[in-house]
XYZ file of C-alpha atoms in Angstrom:
374
model
C 3.156 -11.992 95.515
C 3.488 -15.689 96.117
C 2.094 -16.695 92.719
C 4.914 -14.821 90.964
C 7.556 -16.433 93.162
C 6.148 -19.901 92.566
C 5.794 -19.088 88.883
C 9.477 -18.156 88.775
C 10.404 -21.511 90.323
C 8.290 -23.354 87.764
C 9.843 -21.438 84.884
C 13.339 -22.108 86.195
C 12.554 -25.808 86.454
C 11.491 -25.855 82.801
C 14.459 -23.801 81.567
C 16.534 -25.810 79.109
C 19.464 -23.376 79.470
C 19.506 -23.337 83.286
C 22.548 -25.620 83.518
C 24.668 -23.001 81.734
C 24.709 -20.857 84.870
C 27.310 -23.191 86.354
C 29.759 -22.185 83.623
C 30.118 -18.683 85.107
C 31.607 -17.089 88.215
C 28.597 -15.630 90.016
C 27.748 -14.612 93.577
C 24.428 -14.219 95.365
C 23.613 -10.945 93.630
C 21.205 -10.759 90.717
C 23.472 -9.590 87.897
C 21.465 -7.636 85.313
C 24.289 -5.632 83.757
C 25.559 -8.195 81.272
C 24.494 -5.801 78.528
C 27.447 -3.658 79.680
C 29.917 -6.313 80.852
C 29.250 -10.039 80.674
C 30.017 -12.293 83.633
C 33.295 -14.210 83.852
C 33.185 -17.746 82.413
C 34.575 -20.014 85.121
C 37.326 -21.645 83.047
C 38.846 -18.435 81.643
C 41.238 -17.668 84.547
C 42.992 -21.042 84.167
C 43.300 -20.557 80.414
C 44.823 -17.098 80.808
C 47.175 -18.362 83.490
C 48.447 -20.940 80.999
C 48.824 -18.317 78.275
C 50.867 -16.116 80.594
C 52.972 -18.777 82.315
C 53.571 -21.256 79.504
C 52.873 -19.662 76.129
C 54.400 -16.304 77.013
C 56.671 -17.308 79.916
C 58.198 -20.455 78.423
C 57.606 -20.505 74.670
C 57.844 -16.745 74.272
C 58.223 -15.749 70.591
C 57.618 -19.337 69.480
C 53.983 -19.013 70.542
C 53.152 -16.926 67.502
C 53.379 -20.168 65.548
C 53.331 -23.023 68.051
C 50.449 -21.653 70.149
C 48.492 -20.269 67.233
C 48.786 -16.616 68.199
C 49.187 -15.441 64.611
C 45.989 -17.041 63.346
C 43.878 -16.120 66.396
C 42.044 -13.098 64.864
C 40.495 -15.206 62.105
C 40.116 -18.347 64.256
C 38.187 -16.491 66.936
C 36.199 -14.753 64.214
C 35.051 -18.148 62.974
C 33.912 -18.953 66.539
C 31.741 -15.827 66.569
C 30.393 -16.394 63.054
C 27.619 -18.907 63.941
C 26.315 -16.561 66.641
C 25.686 -13.807 64.085
C 24.616 -16.004 61.179
C 27.805 -15.882 59.135
C 29.759 -18.550 57.316
C 33.450 -18.972 58.215
C 36.079 -16.736 56.680
C 34.218 -13.424 56.946
C 34.997 -12.170 60.466
C 38.250 -10.934 61.929
C 38.662 -10.051 65.609
C 40.825 -7.160 66.764
C 40.850 -3.465 67.681
C 37.950 -1.681 69.393
C 34.398 -1.320 68.139
C 35.064 2.340 67.371
C 38.092 1.521 65.230
C 36.143 -1.128 63.343
C 33.234 1.262 62.758
C 35.736 3.678 61.239
C 37.240 1.002 58.994
C 33.830 -0.178 57.831
C 32.339 3.270 57.157
C 35.296 4.600 55.179
C 35.605 1.341 53.235
C 31.881 1.463 52.461
C 32.174 5.040 51.177
C 35.074 4.032 48.963
C 33.183 1.056 47.561
C 30.053 3.129 46.941
C 31.866 5.593 44.681
C 31.513 9.337 44.318
C 27.893 9.156 43.118
C 26.878 8.331 46.676
C 27.335 11.705 48.360
C 25.744 11.059 51.770
C 26.436 8.953 54.826
C 23.254 8.194 56.737
C 23.521 7.495 60.446
C 20.878 6.406 62.926
C 20.173 9.553 64.922
C 19.121 7.462 67.928
C 22.142 5.173 68.048
C 25.136 5.106 70.413
C 26.843 8.524 70.071
C 30.216 7.139 68.991
C 28.712 5.798 65.777
C 27.619 9.335 64.946
C 30.969 10.839 65.880
C 32.852 8.421 63.647
C 30.338 8.748 60.821
C 30.903 12.506 60.917
C 34.656 12.043 60.692
C 34.263 9.533 57.844
C 32.020 12.005 56.003
C 34.610 14.786 56.314
C 37.409 12.490 55.166
C 35.547 11.166 52.132
C 33.821 14.381 51.045
C 30.343 13.168 51.935
C 27.527 14.876 53.798
C 26.470 13.366 57.107
C 22.713 12.951 57.428
C 21.253 11.731 60.732
C 17.897 9.969 60.298
C 15.565 8.001 62.521
C 15.179 4.275 61.794
C 11.695 4.921 60.375
C 13.148 7.418 57.885
C 15.823 5.100 56.496
C 13.784 3.474 53.659
C 12.836 6.824 52.126
C 16.262 8.373 52.752
C 18.401 5.675 51.139
C 17.272 6.474 47.594
C 18.229 4.124 44.763
C 19.271 0.555 45.410
C 22.920 -0.279 45.899
C 23.780 1.579 49.097
C 26.153 -0.117 51.541
C 24.955 -0.656 55.100
C 27.125 -1.100 58.183
C 25.398 -2.915 61.040
C 26.349 -2.262 64.676
C 25.820 -5.553 66.535
C 27.038 -4.553 69.994
C 23.676 -5.272 71.632
C 22.723 -8.065 69.220
C 25.649 -10.503 69.075
C 24.954 -13.266 71.572
C 21.488 -11.933 72.392
C 19.388 -12.677 69.318
C 19.634 -14.220 65.841
C 21.171 -11.732 63.421
C 21.444 -13.565 60.093
C 24.219 -11.576 58.424
C 24.551 -13.912 55.445
C 20.810 -14.516 55.207
C 20.051 -10.811 54.947
C 22.920 -10.000 52.602
C 24.580 -7.595 55.000
C 27.692 -6.017 53.530
C 29.595 -4.884 56.617
C 29.059 -5.276 60.350
C 30.917 -4.612 63.577
C 30.324 -5.636 67.158
C 31.855 -5.797 70.604
C 32.547 -8.973 72.561
C 32.486 -7.872 76.217
C 28.694 -7.752 76.558
C 26.660 -10.852 75.705
C 29.735 -12.735 74.434
C 31.396 -12.400 77.870
C 34.884 -11.710 76.512
C 35.990 -9.522 79.431
C 36.556 -5.782 79.933
C 37.953 -4.200 76.797
C 37.982 -7.471 74.866
C 38.582 -6.926 71.142
C 35.736 -6.212 68.756
C 34.990 -7.924 65.458
C 34.595 -6.853 61.842
C 32.450 -8.711 59.291
C 33.020 -8.217 55.572
C 30.768 -10.238 53.277
C 32.828 -12.654 51.189
C 32.018 -11.153 47.789
C 33.082 -7.695 49.002
C 36.396 -8.703 50.529
C 38.495 -8.071 47.417
C 37.038 -4.528 47.269
C 37.444 -3.756 50.954
C 39.870 -0.827 51.034
C 40.726 -0.259 54.691
C 41.571 3.285 55.775
C 43.976 1.731 58.293
C 46.277 -0.564 56.318
C 48.878 -2.103 58.568
C 51.613 -4.667 58.426
C 49.269 -7.282 59.886
C 46.873 -6.938 56.938
C 49.628 -7.032 54.311
C 49.734 -9.946 51.884
C 53.368 -10.436 52.982
C 53.448 -9.121 56.564
C 57.100 -10.014 57.063
C 58.196 -8.841 53.618
C 58.626 -5.284 54.913
C 57.873 -3.903 51.475
C 57.368 -0.144 51.086
C 54.256 -0.620 48.931
C 51.057 -1.974 50.458
C 49.372 -5.093 49.079
C 46.301 -6.228 51.068
C 45.906 -9.777 52.296
C 43.161 -12.015 51.002
C 39.959 -12.683 52.899
C 39.028 -11.557 56.390
C 42.678 -10.821 57.261
C 42.346 -7.666 55.165
C 40.554 -6.144 58.168
C 43.556 -6.515 60.476
C 45.796 -3.553 61.296
C 48.570 -4.040 63.848
C 49.780 -6.662 66.293
C 46.828 -8.492 67.903
C 46.160 -8.039 71.618
C 46.897 -11.656 72.426
C 45.974 -11.798 76.117
C 42.521 -10.292 75.558
C 42.024 -12.203 72.333
C 42.737 -15.574 73.921
C 40.583 -14.734 76.943
C 37.743 -14.124 74.490
C 38.467 -17.375 72.685
C 38.209 -19.278 75.948
C 35.038 -17.401 76.928
C 33.350 -18.501 73.713
C 33.549 -22.105 74.917
C 30.404 -21.494 76.987
C 28.501 -21.299 73.702
C 29.378 -24.842 72.658
C 26.144 -26.678 71.957
C 23.991 -23.572 72.513
C 21.547 -22.460 69.828
C 21.125 -18.713 69.515
C 17.434 -19.292 68.787
C 17.041 -20.906 72.223
C 18.811 -17.934 73.798
C 16.418 -15.543 72.091
C 13.393 -17.549 73.216
C 14.550 -17.400 76.839
C 15.489 -13.725 76.545
C 11.956 -12.812 75.512
C 10.507 -14.973 78.282
C 12.751 -13.294 80.867
C 11.902 -9.764 79.777
C 8.188 -10.599 79.520
C 8.252 -11.980 83.048
C 10.187 -8.982 84.366
C 7.670 -6.532 82.944
C 4.864 -8.601 84.467
C 6.598 -8.589 87.865
C 7.227 -4.845 87.664
C 3.525 -4.293 87.006
C 2.727 -6.368 90.095
C 5.373 -5.142 92.554
C 6.118 -1.508 91.745
C 3.759 1.219 93.044
C 1.650 2.722 90.296
C 3.087 5.749 88.546
C 6.650 5.314 89.803
C 8.138 3.772 86.646
C 7.313 3.746 82.963
C 8.658 1.082 80.613
C 10.507 2.493 77.617
C 10.991 -1.004 76.217
C 8.554 -2.064 73.497
C 6.135 -4.819 74.450
C 6.272 -6.193 70.904
C 8.853 -8.976 70.701
C 10.058 -7.952 67.253
C 11.043 -4.530 68.605
C 12.771 -5.707 71.794
C 16.371 -6.617 72.493
C 17.551 -8.327 75.675
C 17.268 -5.444 78.101
C 14.517 -3.408 79.746
C 14.665 0.337 80.341
C 12.399 1.890 82.967
C 11.910 5.626 83.338
C 11.958 6.352 87.052
C 10.741 9.887 87.620
C 11.316 11.304 91.133
C 8.137 11.875 93.135
C 8.341 14.619 95.744
C 11.407 13.940 97.865
C 11.914 10.489 96.311
C 15.449 9.751 95.047
C 16.416 10.007 91.403
C 17.253 7.046 89.187
C 20.939 7.092 90.134
C 20.117 6.817 93.825
C 17.494 4.138 93.186
C 20.086 2.057 91.345
C 22.623 2.547 94.140
C 20.060 1.220 96.612
C 19.240 -1.721 94.356
C 22.914 -2.635 94.083
C 23.281 -2.399 97.881
C 20.502 -5.011 98.103
C 22.074 -7.334 95.591
C 20.348 -6.338 92.339
C 22.943 -5.028 89.902
C 21.805 -2.976 86.914
C 22.775 0.478 85.715
C 21.180 3.795 84.818
C 21.290 6.510 82.201
C 20.845 10.140 83.092
C 18.584 11.681 83.912
C 15.969 9.108 84.881
C 16.382 5.696 83.223
C 17.031 2.396 85.015
C 18.521 -0.281 82.750
C 18.374 -4.026 83.291
C 20.122 -6.467 80.968
C 18.998 -10.097 80.783
C 21.710 -12.530 79.747
C 19.938 -15.860 79.213
C 23.076 -17.954 79.749
C 23.145 -17.175 83.466
C 20.029 -15.193 84.445
C 17.068 -17.213 85.709
C 13.409 -16.472 86.312
C 13.871 -16.414 90.096
C 16.486 -13.693 89.550
C 13.945 -11.723 87.548
C 11.254 -12.021 90.223
C 13.692 -10.983 92.952
C 14.898 -7.959 90.973
C 11.371 -6.634 90.429
C 10.405 -7.339 94.043
C 13.418 -5.450 95.423
C 12.762 -2.576 93.015
C 9.230 -2.365 94.354
C 10.480 -2.384 97.938
C 12.977 0.413 97.283
C 10.405 2.589 95.560
C 7.774 2.030 98.236
C 10.231 2.895 101.019
C 11.211 6.145 99.301
C 7.735 7.254 98.221
């Protein structure tokens, strides 16, 4: 439909964030899987080459001090802080999301005291959160209680419970406001909307007034008040460093630090505004291009209930291919998303490098694939 194509061009022309696309390594494909792995920022390879050749190759052990390796977990944490609404000194970067969920949940149970005998977990969340919550419950003598988000207010009981926020699909996609909302503990990954690279280290947020009570279940030499004292007794470091465990993964950590440069001068509120515009436009294009009855949007139309991705249920019709085959055909035609069994197509919209013409093309190609296989 020509009006949608021309509308996409007009929206791209008015896009204040359009220039950011040039900061990434992209090809002619429409990349809508940044909710799983963000695109490569163009300057990161040169930075990593310098880390390997000069900092590691020439300076070697001296780089822990001279190149700032030792302070990187907190320094990079302070780079992430504005993107999740946190003041400096409350985020440390290191380990995986799963490890940080474990640290946060067990520490929260310890802070809550024995009177709090349950750990509530979102029954609809990513399965790993539930797995780790179950382990934390067994370790701390609590009962695990899965609840839906709507059930949380009535299930929490008296005031004073500690909440752990999972920001994996929020950090870099929408305003979070950790400090504003008084969040106690939060974790998040950095390889999705923060574009840190495959397996880049996760982050742990501990609100400042809770840091002296944060009792990590994984105390390590890196979180010791005197890490090189080699003392047999453990004394935790002050501040965000208390969330460290072992030796930081320097190559991945510094790749992430370089990747965060693309956020310089970018307001997360502007990113959210474009994200909603992109997903609105995609849903409009799907309505126009896709044959009736072939897909059903699982993504809420209400902005307050939507993240930065769209999920479409694609039920097979007759001999039509399933969602996995539909996505394979989309990728073959230059539209890269992913799917979840048995029948869900997922499309992630990363406002830093996805434009409205990309959105129109993705919906148009989806319509073509589904019409050809009807």
